[in-house]
Amino acid sequence: MWSMIATWPFSLQCVEKGEEILKGGGRALDAVERGIHLVETDPTVDCVGRGGYLNADGELALDAAMMDGDTLKMGVVACVRGFEHPVSIARAVMEKTKHSILVGQYAESFARRMGFQEAPPEYMITDHARLKYEAEKDKATKPSGHDTIGCVALDQAGSLCVATSTSGANLRLPGRVGDTPIIGSGFYVQSGVGGAAATGLGEDIMRTCCSFRVVDLMRRGLSAQDAVNEVVLTAHYTLKQCGLKPDCIALVCMDARGNTAGACNHKGFAYACAREGEAPHLVEVPPIIDKDEEQEG
Ligand code: GLY
Protein backbone atom coordinates (compact mmCIF):
# COMPACT_ATOMS: atom_id res chain seq x y z
CA MET A 1 0.00 0.00 0.00
CA TRP A 2 1.22 3.55 -0.77
CA SER A 3 -0.54 6.85 -0.12
CA MET A 4 0.21 10.57 -0.37
CA ILE A 5 -1.53 13.82 0.60
CA ALA A 6 -0.61 17.48 0.36
CA THR A 7 -2.36 20.69 1.39
CA TRP A 8 -4.30 22.88 -1.10
CA PRO A 9 -5.37 22.32 -4.71
CA PHE A 10 -2.03 23.68 -6.00
CA SER A 11 -0.52 20.46 -4.63
CA LEU A 12 -2.24 18.20 -7.15
CA GLN A 13 0.99 18.34 -9.22
CA CYS A 14 2.89 17.28 -6.08
CA VAL A 15 0.86 14.11 -5.49
CA GLU A 16 0.91 13.31 -9.23
CA LYS A 17 4.72 13.27 -9.04
CA GLY A 18 4.53 11.31 -5.77
CA GLU A 19 2.27 8.71 -7.39
CA GLU A 20 4.89 8.07 -10.11
CA ILE A 21 7.55 7.46 -7.47
CA LEU A 22 5.52 5.51 -4.92
CA LYS A 23 3.73 3.17 -7.29
CA GLY A 24 7.12 2.19 -8.74
CA GLY A 25 8.28 1.20 -5.24
CA GLY A 26 10.16 4.47 -4.54
CA ARG A 27 10.73 5.98 -1.11
CA ALA A 28 8.34 8.32 0.71
CA LEU A 29 11.27 10.72 1.29
CA ASP A 30 11.84 11.04 -2.46
CA ALA A 31 8.12 11.36 -3.22
CA VAL A 32 7.58 14.32 -0.87
CA GLU A 33 10.81 16.06 -1.90
CA ARG A 34 10.32 15.75 -5.65
CA GLY A 35 6.61 16.55 -5.41
CA ILE A 36 7.27 19.71 -3.39
CA HIS A 37 9.93 20.80 -5.92
CA LEU A 38 7.19 21.34 -8.50
CA VAL A 39 5.25 23.64 -6.17
CA GLU A 40 8.40 25.50 -5.05
CA THR A 41 9.20 26.22 -8.71
CA ASP A 42 5.64 27.11 -9.79
CA PRO A 43 5.53 30.95 -9.98
CA THR A 44 1.73 30.96 -9.72
CA VAL A 45 1.72 29.56 -6.17
CA ASP A 46 1.93 32.70 -4.06
CA CYS A 47 2.80 31.15 -0.68
CA VAL A 48 5.58 28.65 -1.47
CA GLY A 49 9.03 29.07 -3.02
CA ARG A 50 9.46 31.10 -6.20
CA GLY A 51 6.73 33.74 -6.48
CA GLY A 52 6.02 33.53 -2.73
CA TYR A 53 5.04 36.35 -0.36
CA LEU A 54 7.72 38.90 0.48
CA ASN A 55 8.64 40.08 3.95
CA ALA A 56 8.32 43.69 5.14
CA ASP A 57 11.74 44.49 3.60
CA GLY A 58 10.66 43.13 0.21
CA GLU A 59 12.78 39.96 0.51
CA LEU A 60 11.76 36.38 -0.25
CA ALA A 61 12.92 34.25 2.71
CA LEU A 62 11.77 30.64 2.75
CA ASP A 63 11.12 28.01 5.45
CA ALA A 64 11.02 24.23 4.94
CA ALA A 65 11.24 20.96 6.84
CA MET A 66 11.50 17.24 6.33
CA MET A 67 11.01 14.44 8.87
CA ASP A 68 11.69 10.72 8.45
CA GLY A 69 9.11 8.65 10.32
CA ASP A 70 11.43 5.62 10.58
CA THR A 71 14.17 7.43 12.52
CA LEU A 72 12.42 10.59 13.82
CA LYS A 73 15.30 12.52 12.27
CA MET A 74 14.36 15.89 10.92
CA GLY A 75 15.96 18.71 8.96
CA VAL A 76 14.78 22.30 8.96
CA VAL A 77 15.82 25.53 7.32
CA ALA A 78 14.28 28.92 8.09
CA CYS A 79 14.62 32.35 6.47
CA VAL A 80 16.65 31.05 3.51
CA ARG A 81 17.13 33.48 0.62
CA GLY A 82 18.34 32.79 -2.89
CA PHE A 83 17.65 29.05 -3.25
CA GLU A 84 14.83 27.50 -5.23
CA HIS A 85 14.37 24.31 -3.22
CA PRO A 86 14.52 24.87 0.54
CA VAL A 87 12.94 21.44 1.07
CA SER A 88 16.09 19.84 -0.38
CA ILE A 89 18.34 21.91 1.87
CA ALA A 90 16.19 20.73 4.81
CA ARG A 91 16.69 17.13 3.65
CA ALA A 92 20.46 17.72 3.50
CA VAL A 93 20.40 19.07 7.08
CA MET A 94 18.59 15.87 8.13
CA GLU A 95 20.78 13.43 6.20
CA LYS A 96 24.20 15.08 6.13
CA THR A 97 24.58 16.77 9.53
CA LYS A 98 24.22 15.82 13.20
CA HIS A 99 21.82 18.75 13.64
CA SER A 100 18.19 19.52 12.96
CA ILE A 101 17.75 23.25 12.33
CA LEU A 102 19.80 25.81 10.41
CA VAL A 103 18.66 29.40 9.98
CA GLY A 104 19.23 32.43 7.77
CA GLN A 105 22.74 33.13 6.46
CA TYR A 106 24.07 29.95 8.11
CA ALA A 107 21.54 27.80 6.25
CA GLU A 108 22.49 29.65 3.06
CA SER A 109 26.23 29.03 3.51
CA PHE A 110 25.48 25.36 4.33
CA ALA A 111 23.48 25.14 1.08
CA ARG A 112 26.42 26.62 -0.88
CA ARG A 113 28.82 24.15 0.74
CA MET A 114 26.49 21.29 -0.17
CA GLY A 115 26.53 22.42 -3.80
CA PHE A 116 22.97 23.76 -4.10
CA GLN A 117 22.74 26.19 -6.98
CA GLU A 118 21.84 29.78 -6.09
CA ALA A 119 18.79 31.41 -7.68
CA PRO A 120 18.86 35.20 -8.19
CA PRO A 121 16.09 37.49 -6.89
CA GLU A 122 15.00 38.34 -10.44
CA TYR A 123 14.12 34.66 -10.90
CA MET A 124 12.73 33.97 -7.42
CA ILE A 125 10.66 37.17 -6.99
CA THR A 126 7.96 37.38 -9.63
CA ASP A 127 6.41 40.60 -10.95
CA HIS A 128 3.15 39.55 -9.31
CA ALA A 129 4.79 39.20 -5.88
CA ARG A 130 6.61 42.53 -6.25
CA LEU A 131 3.39 44.34 -7.32
CA LYS A 132 1.45 42.84 -4.39
CA TYR A 133 4.21 43.96 -2.04
CA GLU A 134 4.25 47.52 -3.42
CA ALA A 135 0.44 47.74 -3.22
CA GLU A 136 0.19 46.44 0.37
CA LYS A 137 3.37 47.38 2.19
CA ASP A 138 2.21 50.74 3.55
CA LYS A 139 -1.42 49.80 4.24
CA ALA A 140 -2.52 49.73 7.86
CA THR A 141 -4.80 46.70 7.29
CA LYS A 142 -3.71 43.27 8.45
CA PRO A 143 -1.73 41.56 5.66
CA SER A 144 -3.40 38.44 4.33
CA GLY A 145 -1.73 35.22 3.17
CA HIS A 146 0.18 32.57 5.12
CA ASP A 147 -0.28 29.17 3.51
CA THR A 148 2.01 26.17 3.24
CA ILE A 149 2.49 22.99 1.32
CA GLY A 150 2.47 20.22 3.90
CA CYS A 151 2.86 16.76 2.42
CA VAL A 152 2.70 13.29 4.01
CA ALA A 153 3.58 10.06 2.20
CA LEU A 154 3.56 6.34 2.96
CA ASP A 155 5.66 4.07 0.75
CA GLN A 156 5.26 0.38 -0.02
CA ALA A 157 7.88 -0.50 2.60
CA GLY A 158 5.63 1.07 5.29
CA SER A 159 7.81 4.16 5.86
CA LEU A 160 6.04 7.43 6.52
CA CYS A 161 7.57 10.82 5.85
CA VAL A 162 6.43 14.45 6.03
CA ALA A 163 7.78 17.62 4.44
CA THR A 164 6.68 21.25 4.41
CA SER A 165 7.63 24.41 2.51
CA THR A 166 6.42 28.02 2.64
CA SER A 167 7.36 31.61 1.99
CA GLY A 168 5.78 32.41 5.38
CA ALA A 169 3.21 35.07 6.15
CA ASN A 170 2.81 37.98 3.76
CA LEU A 171 4.73 41.11 4.91
CA ARG A 172 6.10 39.36 7.99
CA LEU A 173 8.82 41.03 10.01
CA PRO A 174 12.20 39.96 8.61
CA GLY A 175 13.37 36.98 10.67
CA ARG A 176 9.86 35.89 11.65
CA VAL A 177 9.39 32.11 11.50
CA GLY A 178 5.96 30.44 11.44
CA ASP A 179 4.83 26.89 12.16
CA THR A 180 5.98 25.31 8.89
CA PRO A 181 9.54 24.46 10.04
CA ILE A 182 8.59 23.87 13.70
CA ILE A 183 8.40 20.21 14.69
CA GLY A 184 5.14 19.25 16.39
CA SER A 185 3.40 22.39 15.14
CA GLY A 186 3.75 22.43 11.34
CA PHE A 187 4.64 18.75 10.95
CA TYR A 188 5.17 15.45 12.74
CA VAL A 189 5.46 11.81 11.66
CA GLN A 190 6.26 8.39 13.05
CA SER A 191 6.20 5.27 10.89
CA GLY A 192 3.76 2.71 12.24
CA VAL A 193 1.64 5.50 13.77
CA GLY A 194 0.93 8.34 11.33
CA GLY A 195 1.90 11.77 10.08
CA ALA A 196 0.36 15.25 10.01
CA ALA A 197 1.04 18.69 8.52
CA ALA A 198 -0.55 22.08 9.04
CA THR A 199 -1.37 25.20 7.04
CA GLY A 200 -2.79 28.48 8.26
CA LEU A 201 -1.53 31.24 10.52
CA GLY A 202 1.71 29.97 12.05
CA GLU A 203 1.36 31.84 15.32
CA ASP A 204 -1.97 30.10 16.09
CA ILE A 205 -0.74 26.67 14.96
CA MET A 206 2.42 26.96 17.10
CA ARG A 207 0.45 28.03 20.18
CA THR A 208 -1.51 24.80 19.99
CA CYS A 209 1.17 22.30 18.77
CA CYS A 210 -1.26 20.87 16.27
CA SER A 211 0.67 18.28 14.25
CA PHE A 212 2.18 16.33 17.15
CA ARG A 213 -1.21 16.22 18.82
CA VAL A 214 -2.85 14.66 15.74
CA VAL A 215 -0.19 11.92 15.55
CA ASP A 216 -0.38 11.31 19.29
CA LEU A 217 -4.16 10.86 19.11
CA MET A 218 -3.74 8.34 16.29
CA ARG A 219 -1.18 6.54 18.50
CA ARG A 220 -3.88 6.34 21.18
CA GLY A 221 -6.26 4.67 18.73
CA LEU A 222 -8.31 7.48 17.21
CA SER A 223 -9.02 7.27 13.48
CA ALA A 224 -7.28 9.82 11.24
CA GLN A 225 -10.53 11.79 10.88
CA ASP A 226 -11.39 11.77 14.59
CA ALA A 227 -7.82 12.80 15.49
CA VAL A 228 -7.67 15.74 13.12
CA ASN A 229 -11.19 16.93 14.01
CA GLU A 230 -10.37 16.82 17.71
CA VAL A 231 -7.16 18.83 17.24
CA VAL A 232 -8.72 21.58 15.12
CA LEU A 233 -11.63 21.97 17.56
CA THR A 234 -9.37 21.97 20.62
CA ALA A 235 -6.93 24.43 19.05
CA HIS A 236 -9.72 26.78 18.01
CA TYR A 237 -11.47 26.79 21.38
CA THR A 238 -8.22 26.92 23.37
CA LEU A 239 -7.25 30.10 21.53
CA LYS A 240 -10.69 31.56 22.25
CA GLN A 241 -10.50 30.56 25.90
CA CYS A 242 -7.22 32.47 26.12
CA GLY A 243 -8.85 35.60 24.72
CA LEU A 244 -7.50 35.28 21.17
CA LYS A 245 -9.42 35.45 17.91
CA PRO A 246 -8.46 32.24 16.07
CA ASP A 247 -7.12 32.73 12.55
CA CYS A 248 -7.05 29.98 9.88
CA ILE A 249 -6.03 26.51 11.03
CA ALA A 250 -6.12 23.51 8.67
CA LEU A 251 -4.53 20.10 9.07
CA VAL A 252 -4.07 16.98 6.99
CA CYS A 253 -3.05 13.60 8.33
CA MET A 254 -2.44 9.99 7.39
CA ASP A 255 -2.42 6.86 9.52
CA ALA A 256 0.03 3.96 9.18
CA ARG A 257 -2.31 2.18 6.73
CA GLY A 258 -2.52 5.18 4.40
CA ASN A 259 -5.99 6.39 5.47
CA THR A 260 -6.15 10.17 5.11
CA ALA A 261 -8.19 13.02 6.58
CA GLY A 262 -8.32 16.80 6.83
CA ALA A 263 -10.04 19.35 9.08
CA CYS A 264 -10.16 23.14 9.23
CA ASN A 265 -11.83 26.08 10.97
CA HIS A 266 -12.53 28.09 7.81
CA LYS A 267 -14.16 27.73 4.39
CA GLY A 268 -12.25 26.93 1.22
CA PHE A 269 -9.72 24.32 2.34
CA ALA A 270 -8.98 21.29 0.16
CA TYR A 271 -6.12 18.83 -0.15
CA ALA A 272 -4.69 16.68 -2.89
CA CYS A 273 -4.64 12.92 -2.39
CA ALA A 274 -3.47 9.81 -4.26
CA ARG A 275 -3.18 6.25 -3.07
CA GLU A 276 -2.99 2.73 -4.42
CA GLY A 277 -6.16 2.25 -6.49
CA GLU A 278 -7.11 5.96 -6.37
CA ALA A 279 -5.82 8.41 -8.99
CA PRO A 280 -4.70 11.87 -7.80
CA HIS A 281 -7.73 13.96 -6.87
CA LEU A 282 -8.79 16.85 -4.66
CA VAL A 283 -10.74 16.43 -1.41
CA GLU A 284 -12.76 19.43 -0.25
CA VAL A 285 -12.85 19.81 3.51
CA PRO A 286 -15.98 21.41 5.02
CA PRO A 287 -15.08 23.48 8.10
CA ILE A 288 -15.70 21.67 11.36
CA ILE A 289 -16.24 25.11 12.83
CA ASP A 290 -16.32 28.30 10.77
CA LYS A 291 -14.24 31.03 12.44
CA ASP A 292 -15.79 33.73 10.21
CA GLU A 293 -19.43 32.80 10.91
CA GLU A 294 -18.63 32.48 14.60
CA GLN A 295 -17.02 35.94 14.71
CA GLU A 296 -19.99 37.51 12.87
CA GLY A 297 -22.52 35.80 15.15
N1 GLY B 1 1.79 28.67 7.97
C1 GLY B 1 2.82 29.44 7.43
C2 GLY B 1 3.24 30.56 8.27
O1 GLY B 1 2.48 31.06 9.07
O2 GLY B 1 4.37 30.98 8.11
XYZ file of C-alpha atoms in Angstrom, residues 4-151:
148
model
C 0.207 10.568 -0.374
C -1.532 13.817 0.603
C -0.614 17.481 0.358
C -2.364 20.689 1.385
C -4.301 22.876 -1.098
C -5.365 22.318 -4.714
C -2.030 23.680 -6.002
C -0.520 20.458 -4.635
C -2.237 18.197 -7.154
C 0.991 18.345 -9.216
C 2.887 17.276 -6.079
C 0.856 14.110 -5.492
C 0.912 13.308 -9.228
C 4.720 13.275 -9.035
C 4.525 11.309 -5.772
C 2.274 8.713 -7.385
C 4.887 8.072 -10.114
C 7.547 7.463 -7.466
C 5.519 5.507 -4.917
C 3.728 3.170 -7.287
C 7.121 2.189 -8.736
C 8.278 1.201 -5.235
C 10.161 4.469 -4.543
C 10.731 5.979 -1.110
C 8.342 8.323 0.714
C 11.266 10.721 1.293
C 11.837 11.038 -2.461
C 8.122 11.364 -3.220
C 7.583 14.319 -0.871
C 10.806 16.062 -1.904
C 10.316 15.751 -5.648
C 6.614 16.552 -5.407
C 7.275 19.714 -3.390
C 9.931 20.800 -5.922
C 7.186 21.343 -8.502
C 5.248 23.643 -6.168
C 8.403 25.496 -5.048
C 9.197 26.218 -8.709
C 5.644 27.110 -9.792
C 5.532 30.954 -9.979
C 1.726 30.964 -9.724
C 1.719 29.560 -6.168
C 1.926 32.698 -4.056
C 2.796 31.151 -0.681
C 5.578 28.648 -1.473
C 9.034 29.067 -3.020
C 9.460 31.098 -6.196
C 6.733 33.741 -6.477
C 6.017 33.531 -2.726
C 5.043 36.348 -0.359
C 7.724 38.896 0.484
C 8.644 40.081 3.954
C 8.323 43.686 5.136
C 11.744 44.494 3.600
C 10.660 43.127 0.205
C 12.779 39.961 0.506
C 11.760 36.378 -0.251
C 12.916 34.249 2.708
C 11.766 30.637 2.752
C 11.122 28.013 5.447
C 11.024 24.230 4.938
C 11.240 20.961 6.843
C 11.496 17.239 6.327
C 11.014 14.441 8.874
C 11.694 10.723 8.451
C 9.114 8.652 10.320
C 11.434 5.620 10.576
C 14.171 7.427 12.523
C 12.415 10.591 13.818
C 15.304 12.517 12.272
C 14.364 15.894 10.919
C 15.957 18.706 8.957
C 14.776 22.295 8.958
C 15.817 25.534 7.320
C 14.283 28.917 8.093
C 14.624 32.346 6.468
C 16.645 31.047 3.514
C 17.134 33.481 0.622
C 18.340 32.786 -2.886
C 17.652 29.053 -3.249
C 14.835 27.498 -5.229
C 14.367 24.313 -3.218
C 14.522 24.872 0.541
C 12.944 21.436 1.068
C 16.088 19.835 -0.377
C 18.335 21.913 1.872
C 16.185 20.727 4.809
C 16.690 17.133 3.655
C 20.457 17.715 3.504
C 20.402 19.068 7.083
C 18.590 15.869 8.126
C 20.783 13.429 6.202
C 24.201 15.078 6.129
C 24.576 16.773 9.532
C 24.215 15.823 13.198
C 21.820 18.754 13.643
C 18.185 19.515 12.962
C 17.749 23.245 12.335
C 19.801 25.815 10.415
C 18.657 29.401 9.977
C 19.228 32.429 7.774
C 22.735 33.131 6.461
C 24.065 29.951 8.110
C 21.537 27.802 6.249
C 22.493 29.654 3.057
C 26.225 29.025 3.514
C 25.484 25.359 4.333
C 23.480 25.137 1.075
C 26.416 26.624 -0.878
C 28.820 24.148 0.738
C 26.490 21.289 -0.171
C 26.531 22.415 -3.804
C 22.974 23.760 -4.102
C 22.736 26.193 -6.984
C 21.835 29.780 -6.091
C 18.792 31.415 -7.678
C 18.864 35.201 -8.192
C 16.085 37.493 -6.890
C 15.000 38.338 -10.437
C 14.118 34.656 -10.898
C 12.729 33.969 -7.417
C 10.658 37.170 -6.991
C 7.958 37.379 -9.629
C 6.409 40.600 -10.948
C 3.148 39.552 -9.312
C 4.790 39.201 -5.879
C 6.608 42.528 -6.251
C 3.386 44.344 -7.316
C 1.454 42.837 -4.389
C 4.213 43.958 -2.040
C 4.253 47.516 -3.420
C 0.441 47.740 -3.218
C 0.187 46.438 0.368
C 3.367 47.378 2.194
C 2.209 50.738 3.549
C -1.421 49.800 4.239
C -2.523 49.734 7.857
C -4.798 46.704 7.286
C -3.708 43.273 8.452
C -1.725 41.564 5.660
C -3.397 38.439 4.330
C -1.731 35.217 3.175
C 0.177 32.574 5.118
C -0.281 29.169 3.511
C 2.010 26.175 3.236
C 2.494 22.993 1.317
C 2.467 20.217 3.902
C 2.860 16.762 2.419
